[in-house]
């Protein structure tokens, strides 16, 4: 979450893939709250996906979506 915040603060586009095994979906809300407090509105530069990095299908879909948007 700290890296995500730092990247968004610097204006980068961030996609997060998380299975939430060692974290909570509440983290996304906290990131949004912090950005809002700092008056940083990433708009569509911040996307989250729930899944496992070992799942080739979800990775494929994320990359296909990124290519189509690019």
PDB file of C-alpha atoms in Angstrom:
ATOM      1  CA  UNK A   1       0.000   0.000   0.000  1.00  0.00           C
ATOM      2  CA  UNK A   2       2.891   2.372   0.699  1.00  0.00           C
ATOM      3  CA  UNK A   3       4.358   1.810  -2.751  1.00  0.00           C
ATOM      4  CA  UNK A   4       0.952   2.232  -4.387  1.00  0.00           C
ATOM      5  CA  UNK A   5       0.480   5.551  -2.584  1.00  0.00           C
ATOM      6  CA  UNK A   6       3.932   6.764  -3.541  1.00  0.00           C
ATOM      7  CA  UNK A   7       3.456   5.848  -7.215  1.00  0.00           C
ATOM      8  CA  UNK A   8       0.046   7.529  -7.383  1.00  0.00           C
ATOM      9  CA  UNK A   9       1.396  10.649  -5.677  1.00  0.00           C
ATOM     10  CA  UNK A  10       4.057  10.801  -8.396  1.00  0.00           C
ATOM     11  CA  UNK A  11       1.407  10.532 -11.119  1.00  0.00           C
ATOM     12  CA  UNK A  12       1.960   6.933 -12.184  1.00  0.00           C
ATOM     13  CA  UNK A  13      -0.813   4.608 -13.298  1.00  0.00           C
ATOM     14  CA  UNK A  14      -1.105   1.678 -10.877  1.00  0.00           C
ATOM     15  CA  UNK A  15      -2.773  -1.710 -11.255  1.00  0.00           C
ATOM     16  CA  UNK A  16      -2.934  -3.835  -8.123  1.00  0.00           C
ATOM     17  CA  UNK A  17      -3.464  -7.588  -8.203  1.00  0.00           C
ATOM     18  CA  UNK A  18      -4.078  -8.984  -4.738  1.00  0.00           C
ATOM     19  CA  UNK A  19      -5.563 -12.208  -3.438  1.00  0.00           C
ATOM     20  CA  UNK A  20      -6.223 -10.537  -0.051  1.00  0.00           C
ATOM     21  CA  UNK A  21      -4.762 -13.553   1.744  1.00  0.00           C
ATOM     22  CA  UNK A  22      -2.365 -11.388   3.761  1.00  0.00           C
ATOM     23  CA  UNK A  23      -4.269  -8.133   3.469  1.00  0.00           C
ATOM     24  CA  UNK A  24      -7.756  -6.728   3.456  1.00  0.00           C
ATOM     25  CA  UNK A  25      -9.887  -5.082   0.811  1.00  0.00           C
ATOM     26  CA  UNK A  26     -10.119  -2.208   3.324  1.00  0.00           C
ATOM     27  CA  UNK A  27      -6.612  -1.189   2.230  1.00  0.00           C
ATOM     28  CA  UNK A  28      -8.014   0.120  -1.061  1.00  0.00           C
ATOM     29  CA  UNK A  29     -10.468   2.321   0.820  1.00  0.00           C
ATOM     30  CA  UNK A  30      -7.668   3.613   3.047  1.00  0.00           C
ATOM     31  CA  UNK A  31      -5.540   4.444   0.000  1.00  0.00           C
ATOM     32  CA  UNK A  32      -8.470   6.364  -1.511  1.00  0.00           C
ATOM     33  CA  UNK A  33      -9.043   8.191   1.787  1.00  0.00           C
ATOM     34  CA  UNK A  34      -5.385   9.227   2.037  1.00  0.00           C
ATOM     35  CA  UNK A  35      -5.314  10.417  -1.579  1.00  0.00           C
ATOM     36  CA  UNK A  36      -8.510  12.364  -1.032  1.00  0.00           C
ATOM     37  CA  UNK A  37      -7.051  13.970   2.107  1.00  0.00           C
ATOM     38  CA  UNK A  38      -3.944  14.952   0.110  1.00  0.00           C
ATOM     39  CA  UNK A  39      -6.212  16.264  -2.673  1.00  0.00           C
ATOM     40  CA  UNK A  40      -4.843  13.743  -5.176  1.00  0.00           C
ATOM     41  CA  UNK A  41      -7.514  12.317  -7.433  1.00  0.00           C
ATOM     42  CA  UNK A  42      -6.043   9.513  -9.554  1.00  0.00           C
ATOM     43  CA  UNK A  43      -9.259   8.949 -11.508  1.00  0.00           C
ATOM     44  CA  UNK A  44      -8.770   5.932 -13.719  1.00  0.00           C
ATOM     45  CA  UNK A  45      -5.058   5.648 -12.867  1.00  0.00           C
ATOM     46  CA  UNK A  46      -5.733   3.238 -10.018  1.00  0.00           C
ATOM     47  CA  UNK A  47      -7.296  -0.172 -10.602  1.00  0.00           C
ATOM     48  CA  UNK A  48      -7.542  -3.176  -8.353  1.00  0.00           C
ATOM     49  CA  UNK A  49      -8.013  -6.793  -9.286  1.00  0.00           C
ATOM     50  CA  UNK A  50      -8.701  -9.617  -6.867  1.00  0.00           C
ATOM     51  CA  UNK A  51      -6.782 -12.725  -7.787  1.00  0.00           C
ATOM     52  CA  UNK A  52      -3.588 -14.702  -7.536  1.00  0.00           C
ATOM     53  CA  UNK A  53      -0.413 -13.808  -9.445  1.00  0.00           C
ATOM     54  CA  UNK A  54      -0.094 -17.488 -10.362  1.00  0.00           C
ATOM     55  CA  UNK A  55      -3.396 -17.371 -12.264  1.00  0.00           C
ATOM     56  CA  UNK A  56      -2.337 -17.028 -15.909  1.00  0.00           C
ATOM     57  CA  UNK A  57      -5.858 -16.217 -17.078  1.00  0.00           C
ATOM     58  CA  UNK A  58      -6.329 -13.202 -14.814  1.00  0.00           C
ATOM     59  CA  UNK A  59      -2.855 -11.932 -15.741  1.00  0.00           C
ATOM     60  CA  UNK A  60      -3.655 -12.329 -19.428  1.00  0.00           C
ATOM     61  CA  UNK A  61      -6.917 -10.427 -18.984  1.00  0.00           C
ATOM     62  CA  UNK A  62      -5.202  -7.589 -17.108  1.00  0.00           C
ATOM     63  CA  UNK A  63      -2.569  -7.206 -19.835  1.00  0.00           C
ATOM     64  CA  UNK A  64      -5.144  -7.406 -22.635  1.00  0.00           C
ATOM     65  CA  UNK A  65      -7.219  -4.719 -20.923  1.00  0.00           C
ATOM     66  CA  UNK A  66      -4.127  -2.508 -20.513  1.00  0.00           C
ATOM     67  CA  UNK A  67      -3.222  -2.891 -24.189  1.00  0.00           C
ATOM     68  CA  UNK A  68      -6.767  -2.062 -25.304  1.00  0.00           C
ATOM     69  CA  UNK A  69      -6.820   1.075 -23.121  1.00  0.00           C
ATOM     70  CA  UNK A  70      -3.335   2.179 -24.230  1.00  0.00           C
TER      71      UNK A  70
END
